[in-house]
Tab-separated table of C-alpha atoms and ligand atoms in Angstrom:
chain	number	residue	atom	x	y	z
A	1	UNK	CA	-51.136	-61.129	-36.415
A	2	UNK	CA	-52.631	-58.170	-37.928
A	3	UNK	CA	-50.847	-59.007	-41.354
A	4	UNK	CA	-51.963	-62.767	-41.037
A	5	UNK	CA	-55.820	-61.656	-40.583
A	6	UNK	CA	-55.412	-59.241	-43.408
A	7	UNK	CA	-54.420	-61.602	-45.551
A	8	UNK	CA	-57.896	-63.460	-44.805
A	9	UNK	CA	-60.100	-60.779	-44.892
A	10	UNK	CA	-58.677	-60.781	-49.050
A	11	UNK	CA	-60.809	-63.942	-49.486
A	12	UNK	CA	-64.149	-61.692	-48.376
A	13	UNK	CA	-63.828	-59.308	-51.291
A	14	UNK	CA	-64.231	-59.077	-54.934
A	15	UNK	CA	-64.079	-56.042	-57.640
A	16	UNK	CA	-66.705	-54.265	-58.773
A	17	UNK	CA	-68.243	-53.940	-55.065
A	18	UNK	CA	-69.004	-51.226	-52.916
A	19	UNK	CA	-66.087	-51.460	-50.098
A	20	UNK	CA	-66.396	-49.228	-46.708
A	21	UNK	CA	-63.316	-49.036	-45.223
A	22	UNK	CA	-62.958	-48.510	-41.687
A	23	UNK	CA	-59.457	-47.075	-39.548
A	24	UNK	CA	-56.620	-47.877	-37.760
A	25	UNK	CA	-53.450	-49.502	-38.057
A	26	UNK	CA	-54.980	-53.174	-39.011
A	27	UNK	CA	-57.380	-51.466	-41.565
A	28	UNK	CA	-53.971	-49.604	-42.819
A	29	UNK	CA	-52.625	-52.925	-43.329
A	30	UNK	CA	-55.354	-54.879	-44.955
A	31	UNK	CA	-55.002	-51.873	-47.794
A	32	UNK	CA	-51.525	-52.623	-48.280
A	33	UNK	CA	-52.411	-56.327	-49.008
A	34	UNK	CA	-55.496	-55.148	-51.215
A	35	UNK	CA	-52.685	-52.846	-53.404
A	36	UNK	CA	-50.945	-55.835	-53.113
A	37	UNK	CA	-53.326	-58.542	-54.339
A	38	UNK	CA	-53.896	-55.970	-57.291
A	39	UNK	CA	-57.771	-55.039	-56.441
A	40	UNK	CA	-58.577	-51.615	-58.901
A	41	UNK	CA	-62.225	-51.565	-59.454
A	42	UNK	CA	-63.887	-51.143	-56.247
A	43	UNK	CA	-64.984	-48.068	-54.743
A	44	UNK	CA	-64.227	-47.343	-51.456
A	45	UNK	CA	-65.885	-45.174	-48.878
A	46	UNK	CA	-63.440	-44.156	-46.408
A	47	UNK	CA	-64.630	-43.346	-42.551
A	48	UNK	CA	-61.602	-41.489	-41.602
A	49	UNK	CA	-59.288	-38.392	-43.298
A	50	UNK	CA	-56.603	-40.635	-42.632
A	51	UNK	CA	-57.823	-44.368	-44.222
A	52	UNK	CA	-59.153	-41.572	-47.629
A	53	UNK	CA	-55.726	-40.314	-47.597
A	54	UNK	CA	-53.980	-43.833	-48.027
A	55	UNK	CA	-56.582	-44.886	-50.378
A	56	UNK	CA	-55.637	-41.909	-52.628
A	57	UNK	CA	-52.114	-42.732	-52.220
A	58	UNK	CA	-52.757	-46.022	-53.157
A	59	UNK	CA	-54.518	-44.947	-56.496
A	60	UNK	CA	-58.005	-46.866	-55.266
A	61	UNK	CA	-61.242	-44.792	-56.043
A	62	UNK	CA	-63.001	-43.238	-53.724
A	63	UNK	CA	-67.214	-42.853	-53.462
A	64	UNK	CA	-69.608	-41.159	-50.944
A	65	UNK	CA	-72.035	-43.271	-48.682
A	66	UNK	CA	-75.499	-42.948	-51.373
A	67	UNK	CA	-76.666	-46.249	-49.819
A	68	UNK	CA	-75.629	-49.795	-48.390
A	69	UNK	CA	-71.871	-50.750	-48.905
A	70	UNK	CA	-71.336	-54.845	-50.318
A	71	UNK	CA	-68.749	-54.868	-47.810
A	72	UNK	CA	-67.837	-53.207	-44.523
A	73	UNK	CA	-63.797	-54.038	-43.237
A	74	UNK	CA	-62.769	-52.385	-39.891
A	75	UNK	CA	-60.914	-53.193	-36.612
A	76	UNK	CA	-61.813	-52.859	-32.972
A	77	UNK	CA	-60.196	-52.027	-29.855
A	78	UNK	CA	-61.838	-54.819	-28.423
A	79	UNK	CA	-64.496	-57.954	-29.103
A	80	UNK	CA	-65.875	-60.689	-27.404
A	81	UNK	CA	-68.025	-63.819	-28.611
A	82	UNK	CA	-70.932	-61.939	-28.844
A	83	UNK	CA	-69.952	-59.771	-32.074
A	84	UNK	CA	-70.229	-56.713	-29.464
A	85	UNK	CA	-67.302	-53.940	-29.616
A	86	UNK	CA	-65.669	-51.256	-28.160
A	87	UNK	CA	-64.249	-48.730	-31.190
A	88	UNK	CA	-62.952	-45.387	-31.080
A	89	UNK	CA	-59.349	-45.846	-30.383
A	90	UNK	CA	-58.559	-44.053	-33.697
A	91	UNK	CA	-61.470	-41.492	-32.950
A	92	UNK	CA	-63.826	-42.221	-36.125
A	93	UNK	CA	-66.575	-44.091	-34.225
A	94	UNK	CA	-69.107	-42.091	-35.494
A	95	UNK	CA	-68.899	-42.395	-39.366
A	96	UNK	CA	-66.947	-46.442	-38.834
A	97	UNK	CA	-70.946	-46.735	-36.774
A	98	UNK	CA	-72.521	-45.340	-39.738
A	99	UNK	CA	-70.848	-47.398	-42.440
A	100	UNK	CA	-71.119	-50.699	-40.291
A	101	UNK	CA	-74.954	-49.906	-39.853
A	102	UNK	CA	-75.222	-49.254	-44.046
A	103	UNK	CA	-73.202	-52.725	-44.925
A	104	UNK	CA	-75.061	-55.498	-46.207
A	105	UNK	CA	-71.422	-57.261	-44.661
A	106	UNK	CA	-69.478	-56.798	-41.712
A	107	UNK	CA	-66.091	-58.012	-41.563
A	108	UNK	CA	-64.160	-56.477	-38.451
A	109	UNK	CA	-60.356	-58.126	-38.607
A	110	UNK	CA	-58.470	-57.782	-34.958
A	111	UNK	CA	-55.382	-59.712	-33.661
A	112	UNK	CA	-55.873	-62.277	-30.702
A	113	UNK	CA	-54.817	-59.357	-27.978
A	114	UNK	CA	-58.130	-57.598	-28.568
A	115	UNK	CA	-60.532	-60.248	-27.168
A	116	UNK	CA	-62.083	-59.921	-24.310
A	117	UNK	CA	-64.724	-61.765	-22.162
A	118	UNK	CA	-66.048	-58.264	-21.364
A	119	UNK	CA	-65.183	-54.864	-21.474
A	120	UNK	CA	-64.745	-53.452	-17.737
A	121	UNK	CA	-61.630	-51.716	-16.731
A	122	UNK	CA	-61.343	-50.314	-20.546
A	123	UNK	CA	-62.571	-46.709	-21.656
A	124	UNK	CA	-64.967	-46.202	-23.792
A	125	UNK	CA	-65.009	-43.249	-25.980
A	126	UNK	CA	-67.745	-41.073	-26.328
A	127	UNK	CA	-68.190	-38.060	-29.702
A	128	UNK	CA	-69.353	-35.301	-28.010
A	129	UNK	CA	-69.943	-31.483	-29.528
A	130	UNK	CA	-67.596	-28.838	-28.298
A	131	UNK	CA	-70.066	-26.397	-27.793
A	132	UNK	CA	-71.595	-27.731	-24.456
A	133	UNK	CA	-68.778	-30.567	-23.817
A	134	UNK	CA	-68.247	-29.479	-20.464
A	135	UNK	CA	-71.866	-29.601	-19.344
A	136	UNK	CA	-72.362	-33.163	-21.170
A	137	UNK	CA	-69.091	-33.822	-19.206
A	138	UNK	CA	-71.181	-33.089	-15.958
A	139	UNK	CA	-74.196	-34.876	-17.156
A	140	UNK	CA	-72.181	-38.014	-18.173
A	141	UNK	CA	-70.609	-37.819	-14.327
A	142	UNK	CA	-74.480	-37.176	-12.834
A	143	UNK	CA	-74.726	-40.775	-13.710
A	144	UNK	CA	-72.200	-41.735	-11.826
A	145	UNK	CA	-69.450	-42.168	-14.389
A	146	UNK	CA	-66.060	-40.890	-15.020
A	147	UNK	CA	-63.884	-40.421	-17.796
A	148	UNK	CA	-61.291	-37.774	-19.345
A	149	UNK	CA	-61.221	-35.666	-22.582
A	150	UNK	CA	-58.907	-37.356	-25.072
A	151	UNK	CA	-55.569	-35.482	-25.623
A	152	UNK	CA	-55.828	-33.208	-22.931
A	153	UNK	CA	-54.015	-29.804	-23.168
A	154	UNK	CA	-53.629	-30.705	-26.483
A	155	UNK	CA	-57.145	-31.743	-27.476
A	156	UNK	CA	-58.210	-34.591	-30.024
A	157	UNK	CA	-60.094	-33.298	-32.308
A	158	UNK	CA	-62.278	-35.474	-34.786
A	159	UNK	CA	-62.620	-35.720	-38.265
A	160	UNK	CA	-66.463	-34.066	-37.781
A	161	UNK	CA	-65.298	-31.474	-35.433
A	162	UNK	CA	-65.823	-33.224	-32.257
A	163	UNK	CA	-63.989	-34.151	-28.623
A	164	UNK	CA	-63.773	-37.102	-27.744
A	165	UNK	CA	-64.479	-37.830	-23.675
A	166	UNK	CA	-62.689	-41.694	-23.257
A	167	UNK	CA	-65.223	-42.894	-20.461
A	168	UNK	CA	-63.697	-45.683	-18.107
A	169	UNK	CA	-66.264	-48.646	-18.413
A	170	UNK	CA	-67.179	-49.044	-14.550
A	171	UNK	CA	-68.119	-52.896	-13.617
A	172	UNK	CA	-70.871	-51.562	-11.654
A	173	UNK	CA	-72.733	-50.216	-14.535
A	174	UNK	CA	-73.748	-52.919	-17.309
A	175	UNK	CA	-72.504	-51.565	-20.618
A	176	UNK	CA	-75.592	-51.552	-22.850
A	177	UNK	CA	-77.592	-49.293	-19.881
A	178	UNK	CA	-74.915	-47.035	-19.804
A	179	UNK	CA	-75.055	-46.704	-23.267
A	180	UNK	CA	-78.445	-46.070	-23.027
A	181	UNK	CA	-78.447	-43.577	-20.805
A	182	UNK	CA	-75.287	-41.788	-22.293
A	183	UNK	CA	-77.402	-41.496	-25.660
A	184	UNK	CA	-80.003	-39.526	-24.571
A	185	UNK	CA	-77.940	-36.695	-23.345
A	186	UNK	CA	-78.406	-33.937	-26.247
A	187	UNK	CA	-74.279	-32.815	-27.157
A	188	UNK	CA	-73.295	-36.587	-27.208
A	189	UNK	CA	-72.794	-37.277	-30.830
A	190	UNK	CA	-72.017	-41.466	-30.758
A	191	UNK	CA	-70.617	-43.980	-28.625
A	192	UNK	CA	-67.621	-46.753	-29.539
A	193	UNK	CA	-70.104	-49.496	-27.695
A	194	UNK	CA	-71.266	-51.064	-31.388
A	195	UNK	CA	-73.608	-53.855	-30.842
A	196	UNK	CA	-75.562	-56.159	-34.032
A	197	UNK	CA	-72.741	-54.288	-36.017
A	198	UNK	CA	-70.594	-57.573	-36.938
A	199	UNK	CA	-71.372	-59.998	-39.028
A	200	UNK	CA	-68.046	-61.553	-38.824
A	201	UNK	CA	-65.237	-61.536	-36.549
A	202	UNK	CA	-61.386	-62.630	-37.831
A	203	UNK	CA	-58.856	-63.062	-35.469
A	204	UNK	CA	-55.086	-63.054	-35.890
A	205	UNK	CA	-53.821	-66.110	-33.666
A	206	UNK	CA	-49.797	-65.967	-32.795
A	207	UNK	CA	-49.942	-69.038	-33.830
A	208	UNK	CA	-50.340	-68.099	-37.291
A	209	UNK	CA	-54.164	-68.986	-37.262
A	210	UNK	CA	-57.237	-67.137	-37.730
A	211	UNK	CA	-60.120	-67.817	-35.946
A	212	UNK	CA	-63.739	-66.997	-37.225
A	213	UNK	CA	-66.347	-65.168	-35.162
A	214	UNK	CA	-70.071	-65.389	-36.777
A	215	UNK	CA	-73.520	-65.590	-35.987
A	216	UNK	CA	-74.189	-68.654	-37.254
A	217	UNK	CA	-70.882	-70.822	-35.783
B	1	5RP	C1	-60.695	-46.279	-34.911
B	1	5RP	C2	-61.022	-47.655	-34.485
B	1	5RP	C3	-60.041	-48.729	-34.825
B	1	5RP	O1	-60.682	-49.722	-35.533
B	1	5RP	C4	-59.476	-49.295	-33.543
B	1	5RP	O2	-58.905	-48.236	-32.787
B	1	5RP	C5	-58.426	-50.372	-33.813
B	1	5RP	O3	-57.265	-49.814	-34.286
B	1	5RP	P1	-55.957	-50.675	-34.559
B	1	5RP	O4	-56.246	-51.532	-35.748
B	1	5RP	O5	-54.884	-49.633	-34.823
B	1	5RP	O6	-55.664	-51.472	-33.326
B	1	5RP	O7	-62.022	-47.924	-33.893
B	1	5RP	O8	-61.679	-45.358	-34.488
């Protein structure tokens, strides 16, 4: 499925175009079918260590983020028909949020197992800085939420430096005011909840299909 939906995410790009490249094992695949397809003048800005060090291995060039990016590929962890996510699986939700926010496109390409009429009973992760994490731990919980440090005695650590606190989505709580109210607690870098961030949506059908996701359908 992931294969079959990078295949039609090909049909979205075009040399000589600004390409920001999201991570994750779908986004790992789509660059194996851009090698494949032959694409060699685009530049690519990468939003993890990991998707810049298969982009160098594939010999594609790679550029810094000076303005908007043509295109913006990525996965999710999950969507629904609303274009809203949940990201962060792979940990780089904080520069994948920044290059979907500076794309003039958004293409996010999932198989049919990530969507999802809504997001309770999932965790969302959460950047925070390691200097106060466990008092923006304790501020998260004063709201009445809970959630765990990713990796625990062996602690994820992100590309920027960061934990990562994976906060259970409680039904109780309505996602965008938890957000909300997660965001303005100073130590909390970024949140996986990505909202107005998709301009399309392909999904990989078992069935061999794809199924398109927009705005305007
Ligand atoms: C990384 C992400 C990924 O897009 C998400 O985890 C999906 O990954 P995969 O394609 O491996 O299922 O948000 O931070």
């Amino acid at each position: 499925m992931k294969r079959i939906v990078s295949k039609e995410a090909l049909n979205y790009i075009e040399e000589n175009i600004v390409l920001g490249m999201g991570s994750g094992t779908t986004v790992e695949i789509f660059i194996e079918e851009m090698w494949k397809k032959g694409f060699k003048k685009l530049e690519i800005v990468p939003s993890s260590k990991k998707t810049e060090e298969l982009l160098i291995k594939k010999g594609f060039r790679i550029t810094e983020l000076d303005d908007k990016c043509d295109i913006y590929i990525d996965g999710a962890d999950a969507v629904n028909r609303d274009l809203q996510m949940i990201k962060g699986g792979g940990g780089a939700l904080t520069r994948e949020k920044i290059l979907a926010y500076n794309s003039k496109k958004r293409i996010i390409i999932v198989d049919e197992t990530k969507m999802r009429k809504n997001f309770q009973g999932l965790f969302l992760p959460i950047e925070i800085l390691i200097f106060s994490y466990r008092a923006t731990i304790k501020r998260i919980e004063d709201i009445g939420l809970k959630g765990k440090i990713r990796g625990g005695e062996k602690t994820f650590i992100t590309d920027n430096g960061n934990y990562i606190f994976d906060l259970f989505i409680d039904e109780r709580y309505p996602i965008e005011d938890m957000v909300m109210k997660i965001k303005m607690i100073p130590g909390v870098i970024e949140t996986g909840f990505f909202k107005d961030l998709a301009d399309l949506i392909l999904v990989g059908k078992s069935d061999g299909n794809v199924e398109k996701i927009s705005k305007i359908s």
